[in-house]
Amino acid sequence: MSCVMSSTIAQWSLSFSLVCLADLEFDYINPYDSASRINSVVLPEFIIQGVLCVFYLLTRHWFMSLLCLPYLFYNFQLYSKRQHLVDVTEIFNLLNWEKKKRLFKLAYIILNLFLTIFWLKLIVNMNNSMPSSQRFIIHVLDSTHLFVQPHVEQMIRSAIAEFRNQNSYEKPT
Amino acid sequence: MNTENRNFPARPPPPPFSSSPFASAPPPGVVPPQSGGPEAVGFRPPARPFTPSGPPMAPPAGVMRPAGQPPLVSQLPGSRPPPPSFPSTAYGPPGGGGGSFQRFPTPPPSGVPPPPQTLAGHLSPPMSFRPQQPMASVTMGPPPPSMTSGIPGGFASPSGPGFQQSMPGGPQPSYPGYPSNQVLQGPPKPFQTPSQGPPSAVSSYPPQTGGFAQHPGQQNMHPSYAPPPTSNVQGLVEDFNSLSLSNIPGSLEPGLDHTSFPRPLDGDVEPSSFAEAYPMNCHSRYLRLTTNAIPNSQSLASRWHLPLGAVVCPLAEAPEGEEVPLIDFGSSGIIRCRRCRTYVNPYVTFTDSGRKWRCNICSMLNDVPGEYFSHLDATGRRMDLDQRLELTKGSVEIIAPTEYMVRPPMPPIYFFLIDVSFSATKSGMLEVATQTIKSCLDNLPGYPRTQIGFITYDSTLHFYNMKSSLSQPQMMVVSDLDDIFVPLPDDLLVNLSESRNVVEAFLDSLPLMFQNNVNVESAFGPALKAAYMVMNQLGGKLLIFQNSLPSLGVGRLKLRGDDPRVYGTDKEYTLRVAEDTFYKQMAADCTKFQIGINVYAFSDKYTDIASLGTLAKYTGGQVYYYPGFQSSIHGDKLRHELARDLTRETAWESVMRIRCGKGIRFSSYHGNFMLRSTDLLALPAVDCDKAYAMQLTLEETLLTTQTVYFQVALLYTASCGERRIRVHTAVAPVVTDLGEMYRQADTGSIVSVYSRLAIEKTLSSKLDDARNVIQQKIVKALREYRNLNAVQHRLGSRLIYPESLKFLPLYGLAIGKSTPLQGGPADASLDERCAAGFTMMALPVKKLLKLLYPSLFRVDEWLLKPLADLDDLKDVVRRLPLAAESLDSRGLYIYDDGFRLVLWFGRMLSPDIAKNLLGADFAAELSRVTLQEQENGMSKKLMRLIKKVRENDPSYHPMCFLVRQGEQPREGFLLLRHLIEDQMGGSTSYVDWVLQLHRQIQQNA
């Protein structure tokens, strides 16, 4: 749950700064306001992304945390070079780069979010595909947890294993 | 139209018809006015006399028009019916679009002469106007069938004006205009086949001459030059220069005659043909395009590797008699396009019998306000054109009404932030500065509204209450640097005319007050903040006098420039950017509140100009740097430059925008300013010594228009308290041909953009990289040019370049050797580099070129001549190539780069001269001698010369240095290192540089 929340916040802060940049480009806002607004969400975004990564580690989602690492590293580098904040004097020269950077980050986080809720979706789909009498989901807790009827556990596991098998490739010997 | 004409006399301001330019013309309907007239007169500045005969088209089409055209036009009218449809066609340059093809100075395309020829032949055989006009060219020209079918047909048709119209508007292939030449002629190869003409001429240049061969075709540049019939083929060939480098394998063998390399010894030569072709463009001192031919497609633009853009100097000083006229629109309000906000200018057209006007930039049809209405005459031009300067001049100044103000126009405000620490008083800076300020009080612009204020600082801040009722200023000391507050709400910034006595008393006492100050600290950051707090109500100009590294409070800086190990590493560039974000932030805030900052720095030690200069950079200011200031040596320089800074006409709280036609867009700006939105430059205080470079990009893949218009608008508050808009308008033709772009290139403007790009590059990478970038750009451009011509000519080992760019390689070398970019850490101190960088970012084109390739001239012979006078400076100062070879040890030379004058005494110079000039201590070491006027004619003469050189350009005061040949290391430092054609240390010489370029051009060529 918290994963989804933090991804969403990061997503929001990125889109917010993107909107600010776009506004600036079309002259709806002056560079001073734009820069201060963007800068006010830069650090929250960095922190939340860090928290997300740590959270993945703690919950032993190795793959997801690995996926987060490059992003975290990049942020850390920007911060240590003190280039994380946009510079009001140069903002127009860097406008395109700042936009591109944020678009990439946004794509990254959306991918993240998607992967997080993927298995849940798989199961929900499976549930929906069954006749109504056999539906097994009792309650969806959040994007990563749900209550199901006890007898379907084996079925879900096999379905996931099957999906993984379908999506992995073994080198023929 | 006719009815209007009848109303004519009733027109409110009735300039009698006879006084109009038509007066001298034959009665209407008989000859030219209706035909040539409308176009010509519409565009002609009223002052220009009308020449009834000959070429009435002259003004718009310019002298450049191939000789065949004018006769054609002047003959046509007779047969042409009165033009009812003229209002739509009377429009100039686009109408001149016809002309715009032909107008190009360069080889009159062979396609052009034929039509006049044929026409003239059909029409009035006996009246062959130009005997030298190549009759033979009919055969050589474009396929005649299409010509004759196209043009005479249109000509003979009853709708006579259709001819004029069909030229710009008609299908291009049939139009004999330049660009379509290739199409008509088919592949360019055929040019080669005729044995006469340039191809052979070029290839026949014996390699051993080594000169840069001037292509005969170039003479076509001469407006009056009409090519002899046989040379018509030449016209089709690209004119280019070449530099024979046939001895490349043997490297620098004597065969390579470097004395013939092109050198800009005449200074900056602007392409004048362009200005003549468009007399209503603003003068090139205000706006200079990098090429006066805009590419019509993105693909063409991408092949043009040189920068595409402009250098704008909106307030450039105009010589007397050419001042920008001031216009008041009064009750009608400023006439602007509703859609694109373009100001009314000479290139707009009036239609619908004067009730509407068409914007030249976005072609929107706008209503003419009632107060501005004027009838059109039969030719479609306004009756009151002579009184409307905004419709005849490319540069005007418009008085802006209150809609253009967000607050009442501010008074001129000068605020001084003066370091009074130990070093400032010891060097004498404080005294010189206060004296100069005092002497300038009378000349500060904007009397009686001018306001003035002072803060001084060492480890504490000192505020001065200068209320007019006081007899002596009151000093208030604030020592809490962490929490700055302003001790007095007002009276720190006072009206000069009211508090004049107090201000003078203050300036007199200031040096005395601190003469025994032993405080060496500098609380610069807090002082800047305090000044900001005092000024942010109104804005103004802040002059900072800084003597040491800021050491206390916010914005304190570290001694970071002393570490040579950083050079050559990836971190090198960080030394050249502001260390503390405080400076950028302050600069941004100052711009927001209309505060422009000029930084004067005086220390002989490291002061981190990189950080301090940031303040000037983003507030549209300037950096003055006097390393190791001593009042006895640098006093004069400071006095002059400070006085200039205080008294020159300044535009306050200004913003600048440059508009251009549809399809193109200015995408990047370079110089000292801050961008307030994507295309709006915020310039809190701007003056005549500041120029801004900008680059444009094509947004649409294909431009459909014939011409592109540019309009620079600077909205500012004049010192007198008037809000004004200065508008410069220019037009440039759109071309389809890369060769044409090269022909119309403007080296000065290109070099200006390049040097700014290079300096910007040093802020994010190594010096080496920055130099390489420029070199690569030049190589690419010349390679493209070579490819363009390689098909037609056997070029052999020649470096070829267009005539217009013949100095580009040399200036490219000069950029690499200029102070901000040269060599390694040992070649220039970090502060010098940064200061020069900030300065060069703001320099106008001519000054920059002089700085890059300074003048060097010999004066001893002139001094010895008894009767020689200063009448003609040009005769005296015959510039020499900047190479050690130019220096004769028996001579006395002056080196002048606009910032410094170096007097070089040859070792064998006759002692008389030295004695006459230097007085008794002529034998002493020259570093301790200052040049003073002696009681003899020769010395007086020299001083007069120096004075004259200085007066030529008052924006900086060149300081005089004396050096004797062989006096090392001073000689090397002052002069030899700046002889840019020589090889010094790790740098390349001119010859090597050219060889290097040539090699690189041939790779992957």
CSV table of C-alpha atoms in Angstrom, one decimal, chain B residues 326-459:
chain,number,residue,atom,x,y,z
B,326,LEU,CA,11.1,60.3,-31.6
B,327,ILE,CA,7.5,59.8,-32.5
B,328,ASP,CA,4.4,60.5,-30.5
B,329,PHE,CA,1.2,58.7,-31.8
B,330,GLY,CA,-0.9,60.9,-29.5
B,331,SER,CA,-4.5,60.0,-29.2
B,332,SER,CA,-4.5,57.3,-31.8
B,333,GLY,CA,-2.4,55.1,-29.6
B,334,ILE,CA,0.5,53.1,-30.8
B,335,ILE,CA,-0.3,51.2,-33.9
B,336,ARG,CA,0.4,47.6,-33.5
B,337,CYS,CA,-0.7,44.4,-35.1
B,338,ARG,CA,-3.6,42.9,-33.1
B,339,ARG,CA,-2.3,39.4,-33.4
B,340,CYS,CA,1.5,39.4,-33.2
B,341,ARG,CA,1.9,42.8,-31.5
B,342,THR,CA,4.3,44.0,-34.2
B,343,TYR,CA,4.7,47.8,-34.2
B,344,VAL,CA,3.9,49.7,-37.3
B,345,ASN,CA,6.9,49.9,-39.6
B,346,PRO,CA,8.0,50.8,-43.1
B,347,TYR,CA,7.1,47.4,-44.4
B,348,VAL,CA,3.5,47.3,-43.5
B,349,THR,CA,1.1,47.9,-46.4
B,350,PHE,CA,-2.1,49.9,-46.4
B,351,THR,CA,-5.1,48.6,-48.3
B,352,ASP,CA,-8.8,49.2,-48.6
B,353,SER,CA,-8.1,52.8,-49.5
B,354,GLY,CA,-6.2,53.4,-46.3
B,355,ARG,CA,-8.7,51.9,-43.9
B,356,LYS,CA,-6.7,48.8,-43.2
B,357,TRP,CA,-3.2,47.8,-42.9
B,358,ARG,CA,-1.5,44.5,-43.3
B,359,CYS,CA,1.1,43.4,-40.8
B,360,ASN,CA,4.3,42.4,-42.5
B,361,ILE,CA,5.2,39.8,-39.9
B,362,CYS,CA,2.0,37.8,-39.6
B,363,SER,CA,0.0,39.2,-42.6
B,364,MET,CA,-2.9,40.0,-40.4
B,365,LEU,CA,-5.3,42.7,-41.7
B,366,ASN,CA,-5.7,45.4,-39.1
B,367,ASP,CA,-7.9,48.4,-38.9
B,368,VAL,CA,-6.4,51.8,-39.1
B,369,PRO,CA,-7.6,53.9,-36.2
B,370,GLY,CA,-9.5,57.0,-37.3
B,371,GLU,CA,-6.8,59.4,-36.1
B,372,TYR,CA,-4.2,57.7,-38.1
B,373,PHE,CA,-6.2,57.4,-41.2
B,374,SER,CA,-4.8,58.9,-44.4
B,375,HIS,CA,-5.9,58.5,-47.9
B,376,LEU,CA,-3.9,56.5,-50.3
B,377,ASP,CA,-2.7,58.1,-53.5
B,378,ALA,CA,-3.1,56.5,-56.9
B,379,THR,CA,-0.1,54.3,-56.3
B,380,GLY,CA,-1.3,53.0,-53.0
B,381,ARG,CA,1.0,54.8,-50.7
B,382,ARG,CA,-0.2,57.0,-48.0
B,383,MET,CA,-0.5,60.7,-48.8
B,384,ASP,CA,1.1,61.7,-45.5
B,385,LEU,CA,4.0,59.4,-45.9
B,386,ASP,CA,6.5,62.2,-45.7
B,387,GLN,CA,5.3,63.2,-42.3
B,388,ARG,CA,5.2,59.6,-41.0
B,389,LEU,CA,8.7,58.7,-40.0
B,390,GLU,CA,7.6,55.4,-38.6
B,391,LEU,CA,6.7,54.4,-42.1
B,392,THR,CA,9.9,55.4,-43.7
B,393,LYS,CA,12.6,54.8,-41.1
B,394,GLY,CA,13.8,51.4,-39.9
B,395,SER,CA,14.6,52.7,-36.5
B,396,VAL,CA,12.2,54.9,-34.5
B,397,GLU,CA,11.5,55.7,-30.9
B,398,ILE,CA,7.9,55.8,-29.9
B,399,ILE,CA,6.6,57.5,-26.8
B,400,ALA,CA,4.7,54.9,-24.8
B,401,PRO,CA,1.4,55.8,-23.1
B,402,THR,CA,0.5,54.6,-19.7
B,403,GLU,CA,-0.6,51.2,-20.9
B,404,TYR,CA,3.1,50.4,-21.2
B,405,MET,CA,3.8,51.2,-17.5
B,406,VAL,CA,3.3,49.0,-14.5
B,407,ARG,CA,4.2,51.9,-12.3
B,408,PRO,CA,5.2,55.5,-12.9
B,409,PRO,CA,8.5,55.7,-14.8
B,410,MET,CA,11.3,55.5,-12.3
B,411,PRO,CA,13.9,58.3,-11.9
B,412,PRO,CA,17.5,57.5,-12.7
B,413,ILE,CA,19.0,56.0,-9.5
B,414,TYR,CA,22.6,55.5,-8.9
B,415,PHE,CA,23.6,53.6,-5.8
B,416,PHE,CA,27.1,53.1,-4.8
B,417,LEU,CA,28.4,50.2,-2.7
B,418,ILE,CA,32.0,51.0,-1.8
B,419,ASP,CA,34.6,48.9,-0.1
B,420,VAL,CA,36.5,51.0,2.3
B,421,SER,CA,38.8,48.4,3.7
B,422,PHE,CA,42.5,48.8,4.1
B,423,SER,CA,43.4,47.9,0.5
B,424,ALA,CA,40.8,50.2,-1.0
B,425,THR,CA,42.2,53.3,0.8
B,426,LYS,CA,45.8,52.2,0.3
B,427,SER,CA,45.5,51.8,-3.4
B,428,GLY,CA,43.9,55.1,-3.8
B,429,MET,CA,40.8,53.6,-5.3
B,430,LEU,CA,38.5,55.3,-2.8
B,431,GLU,CA,39.8,58.7,-3.5
B,432,VAL,CA,39.7,58.4,-7.3
B,433,ALA,CA,36.2,57.0,-7.2
B,434,THR,CA,34.8,59.6,-4.9
B,435,GLN,CA,36.4,62.4,-6.9
B,436,THR,CA,35.1,61.0,-10.1
B,437,ILE,CA,31.6,60.6,-8.7
B,438,LYS,CA,31.7,64.2,-7.5
B,439,SER,CA,32.8,65.5,-10.8
B,440,CYS,CA,30.0,63.6,-12.5
B,441,LEU,CA,27.2,64.9,-10.3
B,442,ASP,CA,26.4,67.6,-12.8
B,443,ASN,CA,26.3,65.2,-15.7
B,444,LEU,CA,24.2,62.4,-14.3
B,445,PRO,CA,21.3,61.9,-16.6
B,446,GLY,CA,17.8,62.8,-15.6
B,447,TYR,CA,18.2,66.0,-13.6
B,448,PRO,CA,16.3,67.0,-11.5
B,449,ARG,CA,14.8,63.5,-10.7
B,450,THR,CA,18.1,61.7,-10.3
B,451,GLN,CA,18.5,59.9,-7.0
B,452,ILE,CA,21.7,58.8,-5.4
B,453,GLY,CA,22.8,56.8,-2.3
B,454,PHE,CA,25.8,55.2,-0.7
B,455,ILE,CA,26.7,52.3,1.5
B,456,THR,CA,30.3,51.6,2.5
B,457,TYR,CA,31.5,48.5,4.1
B,458,ASP,CA,34.5,46.7,5.6
B,459,SER,CA,33.7,44.3,8.4
